[in-house]
Amino acid sequence: MTEPEGRLPERPTVAVIIVAAGSGARLGENGPKAFVPLRGKTILEHSIEGALGAIEEAQVVIVAPASHLAQATSIGQRLAPQYVTVVAGGDTRQKSVAAGLAALEPGILTVLVHDAARALTPFELFDRITREVTRTGGGVIPALPVSDTIKRVDAATVVETVDRSDLVHVQTPQGFPRQHLVEAYAAATSGAVPVEYTDDAALFSAAGHTVTVVDGEARAFKITTPWDLRRAEKLLTLGASTRTGFGVDVHAYDAAEPLWLGGLYWPDEVGLAGHSDGDAMCHAICDALLSAAGLGDLGGRFGTDDPRFEGAHGDVFIAETIALVNGAGYAVGNVSVQLVAKHPRLGERRMELESHLTSLVGAPVTVSATTTDGLGFTGRGEGVAVMATALVHADR
Ligand code: CTP
Ligand code: MG
């Protein structure tokens, strides 16, 4: 993103520690589980991409096996060049998380700990956990109800059927306030024999803190066995879907402003009012792309009260949007745009406009224009409306 002069970029306050240092003995592939391929990418890449789709920019801490630090670093830098840290894990998951905690940047307030092995975790789950940690100030974990009947057994003999109504099975990412989690980890390892907990929430609770549950996601299952890996492959094949999105933007004419439309400057044309440069075409394209990828809308992503976007040109929004869409695991198929306005006339600049937008989006963008026979606000010449549709393909 282009930062206005004199302003430092905001440092993230959320970190996602992705523990990827296990050997994957039960999967039985050659090499550590996080580096096993899953439909053209490693399991680790799939899980990082899930974390990168979250609304808040986060520090990504990859905890890798000591033997795979270079590979993890190159993956991390390619996917998340901004705030990525790679550290070596330990011989238990708990030690690996501890290594990740030691690598947090100073400004981090909320930590999400996530198993790399949960490769298909949707990004919405990261948002849900972060939001709840901020709201409750405690630990938050995703959980799903137990659907199978549960029996207590003594060797092969059934002792009783357990009431499952108050049982859940839990997943990751598990989120915590940073300070409390770091202290809880210190407490767990302070004795002569460190206590090993089955998950971070158990360790956090043992230190006296509250943990609450939110709805988990079926797709956040952990790839443990070869069957799980086949299932993930199957889901990705089914999920390699095409999605459409739609976006509309309207701006009033403002004769005092220069006209920026579709990322181009239009000399001798009446400009458009707006918090940014009023480029309704770029904004409609962004909304279409964001909605196709299930990422909300422009206002939600780049708030109009955010001073970084004051006066920002459309290409800044498009570049940011494409990064989000790709980060969420989608490639853009094409974008189609229609300008509804009395002026400007696209005329001979239509080709230039299409090629400019095509290079910004990285996929074909076509532009058409219409008037409304004098009807409505566009017909009266009060402003422009732009409508856009986008097609994206899931690639994870
Ligand atoms: N993990 C880790 N460090 C360890 C052990 C596990 O970072 N010493 C991570 C794994 O990479 C995985 C997550 O913790 O992402 C959950 O562990 P699990 O599914 O048990 O993975 P593995 O330990 O690798 O698998 P297995 O138990 O089959 O060997
Ligand atoms: Mg294990």
Coordinates of C-alpha atoms and ligand atoms in Angstrom, one line a residue:
M1 CA 0.0 0.0 0.0
T2 CA 1.2 3.5 -0.7
E3 CA 1.6 5.4 2.6
P4 CA 0.9 9.1 2.6
E5 CA 4.1 11.0 3.3
G6 CA 5.0 11.5 6.9
R7 CA 2.8 8.7 8.3
L8 CA 4.2 5.5 9.6
P9 CA 2.4 2.3 8.6
E10 CA 0.3 0.9 11.5
R11 CA 1.9 -2.1 13.1
P12 CA -0.3 -5.1 13.6
T13 CA -1.8 -5.7 17.1
V14 CA -2.8 -9.3 16.2
A15 CA -0.5 -12.2 15.6
V16 CA -1.2 -15.7 14.3
I17 CA 1.3 -18.3 15.4
I18 CA 1.1 -21.2 13.0
V19 CA 2.6 -24.3 14.5
A20 CA 4.0 -26.4 11.8
A21 CA 7.0 -28.2 13.5
G22 CA 5.4 -31.6 14.0
S23 CA 6.7 -34.7 12.2
G24 CA 3.3 -35.9 11.0
A25 CA 4.0 -39.5 12.0
R26 CA 0.4 -40.5 11.6
L27 CA 0.2 -39.1 8.1
G28 CA 3.2 -41.2 7.3
E29 CA 4.3 -39.1 4.3
N30 CA 7.9 -38.4 3.5
G31 CA 8.9 -35.4 5.6
P32 CA 7.0 -33.1 8.0
K33 CA 3.3 -32.8 7.6
A34 CA 3.2 -29.0 7.0
F35 CA 5.3 -29.5 3.9
V36 CA 3.2 -32.3 2.4
P37 CA 1.5 -31.2 -0.9
L38 CA -2.2 -30.7 -1.0
R39 CA -3.6 -29.9 -4.4
G40 CA -0.6 -28.0 -5.7
K41 CA 0.5 -26.3 -2.5
T42 CA 1.9 -27.3 0.8
I43 CA -0.4 -27.8 3.8
L44 CA 1.5 -24.8 5.4
E45 CA 0.7 -22.5 2.4
H46 CA -3.0 -23.4 2.7
S47 CA -3.1 -22.5 6.4
I48 CA -1.2 -19.3 6.0
E49 CA -3.6 -18.2 3.2
G50 CA -6.5 -18.8 5.6
A51 CA -4.9 -16.5 8.2
L52 CA -4.2 -13.9 5.6
G53 CA -7.8 -13.6 4.6
A54 CA -8.7 -12.2 8.0
I55 CA -9.8 -8.6 8.2
E56 CA -7.0 -7.4 10.5
E57 CA -3.5 -7.4 9.2
A58 CA -1.5 -9.8 11.5
Q59 CA 2.0 -10.7 12.3
V60 CA 2.3 -14.3 11.0
V61 CA 4.7 -16.4 13.1
I62 CA 5.6 -19.7 11.4
V63 CA 7.0 -22.3 13.8
A64 CA 8.8 -24.8 11.5
P65 CA 10.9 -27.9 12.0
A66 CA 14.6 -26.9 12.4
S67 CA 15.3 -28.8 9.2
H68 CA 12.8 -26.7 7.2
L69 CA 13.5 -23.1 8.3
A70 CA 14.7 -22.0 4.8
Q71 CA 11.6 -23.5 3.1
A72 CA 9.3 -22.0 5.6
T73 CA 11.0 -18.6 5.3
S74 CA 10.6 -18.5 1.5
I75 CA 6.9 -19.6 1.7
G76 CA 6.3 -16.9 4.4
Q77 CA 8.0 -14.1 2.5
R78 CA 6.2 -14.9 -0.7
L79 CA 2.7 -15.0 0.9
A80 CA 3.1 -12.4 3.6
P81 CA 6.1 -10.3 3.0
Q82 CA 5.1 -7.6 5.5
Y83 CA 5.2 -9.1 9.0
V84 CA 6.3 -12.7 8.8
T85 CA 8.6 -14.3 11.4
V86 CA 9.9 -17.9 11.1
V87 CA 11.3 -19.7 14.2
A88 CA 12.3 -23.3 14.9
G89 CA 9.8 -25.4 17.0
G90 CA 10.4 -27.8 19.8
D91 CA 9.8 -31.6 20.3
T92 CA 6.3 -31.0 21.7
R93 CA 3.5 -28.8 20.3
Q94 CA 3.6 -26.8 23.6
K95 CA 7.3 -26.1 23.1
S96 CA 6.6 -25.0 19.6
V97 CA 4.0 -22.6 20.7
A98 CA 6.3 -21.2 23.3
A99 CA 9.0 -20.6 20.6
G100 CA 6.3 -18.7 18.6
L101 CA 5.3 -16.6 21.6
A102 CA 9.0 -15.6 22.1
A103 CA 9.0 -14.1 18.5
L104 CA 6.0 -11.8 18.9
E105 CA 6.5 -8.2 17.9
P106 CA 6.2 -5.6 20.8
G107 CA 2.8 -4.1 19.7
I108 CA 0.9 -7.5 19.6
L109 CA -2.1 -7.5 22.0
T110 CA -4.0 -10.6 20.7
V111 CA -2.5 -13.9 19.8
L112 CA -4.1 -16.7 17.8
V113 CA -2.5 -20.1 17.9
H114 CA -3.3 -22.2 14.9
D115 CA -2.3 -25.7 13.8
A116 CA -0.8 -25.7 10.3
A117 CA -2.5 -29.1 10.0
R118 CA -5.9 -27.4 9.8
A119 CA -5.2 -26.4 6.3
L120 CA -8.8 -25.6 5.1
T121 CA -9.7 -23.3 8.0
P122 CA -11.9 -20.5 6.5
F123 CA -10.6 -17.0 7.2
E124 CA -14.0 -16.0 8.8
L125 CA -13.0 -18.2 11.8
F126 CA -9.9 -16.0 12.4
D127 CA -12.1 -12.9 12.4
R128 CA -14.6 -14.5 14.8
I129 CA -11.9 -15.5 17.3
T130 CA -10.1 -12.1 17.2
R131 CA -13.4 -10.2 17.6
E132 CA -14.4 -12.3 20.6
V133 CA -11.0 -12.0 22.3
T134 CA -11.2 -8.3 22.0
R135 CA -14.8 -8.3 23.3
T136 CA -14.3 -10.7 26.2
G137 CA -10.7 -10.1 27.2
G138 CA -10.4 -13.8 27.8
G139 CA -9.4 -16.9 25.8
V140 CA -11.7 -17.9 22.9
I141 CA -11.7 -21.3 21.1
P142 CA -13.8 -22.7 18.2
A143 CA -15.9 -25.7 19.0
L144 CA -18.3 -28.0 17.3
P145 CA -21.0 -30.2 19.0
V146 CA -20.2 -33.8 19.4
S147 CA -22.5 -35.7 17.1
D148 CA -21.4 -39.3 17.7
T149 CA -22.6 -41.2 20.8
I150 CA -19.8 -41.3 23.3
K151 CA -19.1 -44.4 25.5
R152 CA -16.8 -44.9 28.4
V153 CA -15.1 -48.2 28.2
D154 CA -12.9 -50.5 30.4
A155 CA -10.7 -52.3 27.9
A156 CA -13.2 -53.7 25.4
T157 CA -16.2 -53.5 27.7
V158 CA -18.7 -50.6 27.6
V159 CA -19.1 -49.1 31.0
E160 CA -21.6 -46.3 30.2
T161 CA -22.9 -44.0 27.6
V162 CA -21.7 -40.5 28.3
D163 CA -24.1 -37.6 28.2
R164 CA -22.8 -35.6 25.2
S165 CA -25.1 -32.6 25.5
D166 CA -22.4 -30.6 27.3
L167 CA -19.5 -31.9 25.3
V168 CA -17.9 -30.2 22.3
H169 CA -14.8 -30.9 20.3
V170 CA -12.4 -28.0 19.8
Q171 CA -10.3 -26.7 17.0
T172 CA -7.9 -23.9 16.3
P173 CA -7.2 -21.0 15.9
Q174 CA -7.5 -20.5 19.7
G175 CA -7.2 -16.8 20.6
F176 CA -5.9 -15.1 23.8
P177 CA -4.8 -11.8 25.1
R178 CA -1.0 -11.9 24.6
Q179 CA 0.1 -10.9 28.1
H180 CA -2.0 -13.5 29.8
L181 CA -1.0 -16.3 27.4
V182 CA 2.7 -15.5 27.8
E183 CA 2.3 -15.5 31.6
A184 CA 0.4 -18.8 31.5
Y185 CA 3.1 -20.4 29.4
A186 CA 5.7 -19.2 31.8
A187 CA 3.7 -20.7 34.7
A188 CA 3.4 -24.0 32.9
T189 CA 7.1 -24.4 32.4
S190 CA 8.3 -22.9 35.7
G191 CA 8.2 -26.1 37.7
A192 CA 11.0 -28.7 37.8
V193 CA 8.9 -30.8 35.4
P194 CA 7.0 -28.7 32.9
V195 CA 3.3 -29.6 32.7
E196 CA 2.2 -30.6 29.2
Y197 CA -1.4 -29.6 28.3
T198 CA -3.4 -31.0 25.5
D199 CA -4.2 -27.6 24.0
D200 CA -3.5 -23.9 24.6
A201 CA -6.9 -23.3 26.2
A202 CA -6.2 -26.0 28.9
L203 CA -2.9 -24.3 29.7
F204 CA -4.6 -20.9 29.8
S205 CA -7.4 -22.2 32.0
A206 CA -4.9 -23.8 34.4
A207 CA -3.5 -20.3 35.0
G208 CA -6.9 -19.2 36.2
H209 CA -8.2 -17.5 33.1
T210 CA -11.6 -17.8 31.5
V211 CA -12.0 -19.5 28.1
T212 CA -15.2 -19.2 26.1
V213 CA -16.3 -21.1 22.9
V214 CA -17.6 -19.8 19.6
D215 CA -18.9 -21.8 16.7
G216 CA -16.2 -23.8 15.0
E217 CA -16.1 -24.7 11.3
A218 CA -16.3 -28.2 9.8
R219 CA -13.6 -27.2 7.3
A220 CA -11.2 -26.5 10.2
F221 CA -10.7 -30.2 10.8
K222 CA -7.1 -31.4 11.4
I223 CA -5.3 -33.4 8.8
T224 CA -3.9 -36.2 10.8
T225 CA -4.3 -39.4 8.8
P226 CA -4.0 -40.3 5.1
W227 CA -7.8 -40.4 5.0
D228 CA -7.9 -36.8 6.3
L229 CA -5.5 -35.7 3.5
R230 CA -7.7 -37.4 0.9
R231 CA -10.8 -35.7 2.4
A232 CA -9.1 -32.3 2.2
E233 CA -8.2 -33.0 -1.5
K234 CA -11.8 -33.9 -2.2
L235 CA -13.1 -30.8 -0.5
L236 CA -10.7 -28.6 -2.4
T237 CA -11.7 -30.2 -5.7
L238 CA -15.4 -29.6 -4.9
G239 CA -14.6 -26.2 -3.6
A240 CA -12.7 -25.1 -6.8
S241 CA -15.8 -23.2 -7.5
T242 CA -16.4 -20.0 -9.4
R243 CA -18.2 -17.2 -7.6
T244 CA -19.7 -14.0 -8.8
G245 CA -19.8 -10.7 -7.1
F246 CA -21.6 -7.4 -7.7
G247 CA -20.7 -3.8 -6.8
V248 CA -22.3 -0.4 -7.3
D249 CA -21.0 3.0 -6.5
V250 CA -22.5 6.5 -7.0
H251 CA -20.8 9.9 -6.7
A252 CA -22.1 13.3 -7.3
Y253 CA -20.5 15.7 -9.8
D254 CA -18.3 18.4 -8.3
A255 CA -17.1 21.0 -10.8
A256 CA -14.3 22.0 -8.4
E257 CA -12.7 18.5 -8.6
P258 CA -10.7 17.0 -11.4
L259 CA -12.2 13.8 -12.9
W260 CA -10.6 10.5 -12.0
L261 CA -12.5 7.5 -13.4
G262 CA -11.3 3.9 -13.8
G263 CA -7.9 5.0 -12.5
L264 CA -7.4 7.5 -15.4
Y265 CA -7.3 11.3 -15.2
W266 CA -9.9 12.9 -17.6
P267 CA -8.9 16.5 -18.3
D268 CA -11.6 19.0 -19.2
E269 CA -14.3 16.9 -17.5
V270 CA -16.4 17.6 -14.5
G271 CA -15.0 15.8 -11.5
L272 CA -16.7 13.7 -8.7
A273 CA -17.1 14.4 -5.0
G274 CA -15.8 11.9 -2.5
H275 CA -13.6 11.1 0.5
S276 CA -11.1 9.6 -1.8
D277 CA -10.7 10.8 -5.4
G278 CA -14.3 9.9 -6.1
D279 CA -13.4 7.2 -8.6
A280 CA -16.8 5.4 -8.6
M281 CA -15.6 3.0 -11.3
C282 CA -12.6 1.7 -9.2
H283 CA -14.8 1.5 -6.1
A284 CA -17.6 -0.5 -7.8
I285 CA -14.9 -2.9 -9.1
C286 CA -13.5 -3.3 -5.6
D287 CA -16.9 -4.0 -4.2
A288 CA -17.7 -6.6 -6.9
L289 CA -14.4 -8.3 -6.2
L290 CA -14.8 -8.2 -2.4
S291 CA -18.3 -9.6 -2.5
A292 CA -17.3 -12.4 -4.9
A293 CA -14.6 -13.5 -2.4
G294 CA -16.9 -13.1 0.5
L295 CA -14.8 -10.3 2.0
G296 CA -17.4 -7.7 2.7
D297 CA -17.3 -4.4 1.1
L298 CA -15.1 -1.4 0.5
G299 CA -16.4 0.7 3.4
G300 CA -15.8 -2.2 5.8
R301 CA -12.3 -2.9 4.5
F302 CA -11.0 0.6 4.0
G303 CA -13.2 2.7 6.2
T304 CA -14.0 6.2 4.9
D305 CA -12.8 7.7 8.1
D306 CA -9.4 6.2 7.6
P307 CA -7.0 9.1 6.8
R308 CA -4.8 6.8 4.7
F309 CA -7.4 6.7 2.0
E310 CA -8.2 10.4 2.0
G311 CA -7.7 11.5 -1.6
A312 CA -6.3 8.0 -2.5
H313 CA -6.6 7.1 -6.2
G314 CA -8.6 4.1 -7.4
D315 CA -5.5 2.1 -8.2
V316 CA -4.5 2.0 -4.5
F317 CA -7.9 0.5 -3.6
I318 CA -7.7 -2.0 -6.5
A319 CA -4.2 -3.1 -5.5
E320 CA -5.3 -3.6 -1.9
T321 CA -8.4 -5.4 -2.9
I322 CA -6.6 -7.8 -5.2
A323 CA -4.2 -8.6 -2.4
L324 CA -7.1 -9.4 -0.1
V325 CA -8.9 -11.5 -2.7
N326 CA -5.7 -13.5 -3.5
G327 CA -4.9 -13.8 0.1
A328 CA -8.3 -15.4 0.7
G329 CA -7.5 -18.0 -2.0
Y330 CA -9.2 -16.6 -5.0
A331 CA -7.9 -15.8 -8.5
V332 CA -9.9 -13.2 -10.5
G333 CA -11.5 -14.5 -13.7
N334 CA -12.8 -11.3 -15.2
V335 CA -14.6 -8.1 -14.3
S336 CA -17.3 -6.3 -16.3
V337 CA -18.2 -2.7 -15.6
Q338 CA -21.0 -0.4 -16.8
L339 CA -20.9 3.4 -16.3
V340 CA -24.3 5.0 -16.1
A341 CA -23.8 8.7 -16.7
K342 CA -24.4 11.7 -19.0
H343 CA -20.7 12.3 -19.0
P344 CA -17.9 11.6 -19.5
R345 CA -18.3 9.9 -22.8
L346 CA -16.0 6.9 -22.9
G347 CA -15.6 7.2 -26.7
E348 CA -12.1 6.6 -27.9
R349 CA -10.7 6.2 -24.4
R350 CA -12.7 3.0 -23.8
M351 CA -9.8 0.8 -25.0
E352 CA -7.3 2.7 -22.9
L353 CA -9.6 2.4 -19.9
E354 CA -10.0 -1.3 -20.4
S355 CA -6.3 -2.0 -20.8
H356 CA -5.5 0.2 -17.7
L357 CA -8.0 -1.6 -15.5
T358 CA -7.0 -5.0 -16.9
S359 CA -3.4 -4.4 -15.8
L360 CA -4.6 -3.2 -12.4
V361 CA -6.8 -6.2 -11.8
G362 CA -4.6 -8.7 -13.5
A363 CA -7.5 -10.2 -15.3
P364 CA -9.7 -9.0 -18.2
V365 CA -11.8 -5.9 -17.4
T366 CA -14.4 -4.8 -19.9
V367 CA -16.2 -1.4 -19.7
S368 CA -19.4 -0.2 -21.3
A369 CA -21.5 2.9 -20.7
T370 CA -25.1 3.9 -21.0
T371 CA -27.4 6.9 -20.2
T372 CA -30.8 6.7 -18.7
D373 CA -32.9 8.7 -21.2
G374 CA -32.9 11.7 -18.9
L375 CA -34.4 9.8 -16.0
G376 CA -33.2 9.7 -12.5
F377 CA -30.2 11.4 -10.9
T378 CA -27.9 10.2 -13.7
G379 CA -30.3 11.4 -16.3
R380 CA -30.6 14.9 -14.7
G381 CA -26.8 15.0 -14.7
E382 CA -26.3 15.1 -10.9
G383 CA -23.7 12.4 -10.8
V384 CA -22.6 9.0 -12.0
A385 CA -23.5 5.4 -11.1
V386 CA -21.2 2.5 -11.9
M387 CA -22.1 -1.1 -11.7
A388 CA -19.6 -4.0 -11.8
T389 CA -19.7 -7.7 -11.7
A390 CA -16.7 -9.9 -11.0
L391 CA -15.9 -13.6 -11.3
V392 CA -13.4 -15.3 -9.0
H393 CA -12.1 -18.8 -8.8
A394 CA -11.3 -20.5 -5.5
D395 CA -7.8 -21.8 -5.6
R396 CA -7.6 -23.4 -2.2
Ligands
CTP1 N1 3.3 -29.4 16.2 C1 4.4 -28.5 16.4 N2 5.5 -29.0 17.1 C2 5.5 -30.3 17.6 C3 4.3 -31.1 17.4 C4 3.3 -30.6 16.7 O1 4.5 -27.4 15.9 N3 6.5 -30.7 18.3 C5 2.2 -28.8 15.3 C6 2.0 -29.7 14.1 O2 2.9 -29.3 13.0 C7 0.6 -29.5 13.8 C8 -0.1 -29.1 15.1 O3 1.0 -28.9 16.0 O4 0.3 -28.4 12.9 C9 -1.0 -30.3 15.6 O5 -0.2 -31.4 15.8 P1 -0.5 -32.8 15.1 O6 -1.6 -32.8 14.2 O7 -0.4 -33.9 16.2 O8 0.8 -32.9 14.1 P2 2.1 -33.8 14.2 O9 2.6 -33.9 15.6 O10 3.0 -33.3 13.2 O11 1.5 -35.2 13.7 P3 1.7 -36.6 14.5 O12 1.2 -36.4 15.9 O13 0.9 -37.6 13.7 O14 3.1 -36.9 14.4
MG2 MG 1.3 -34.7 17.2

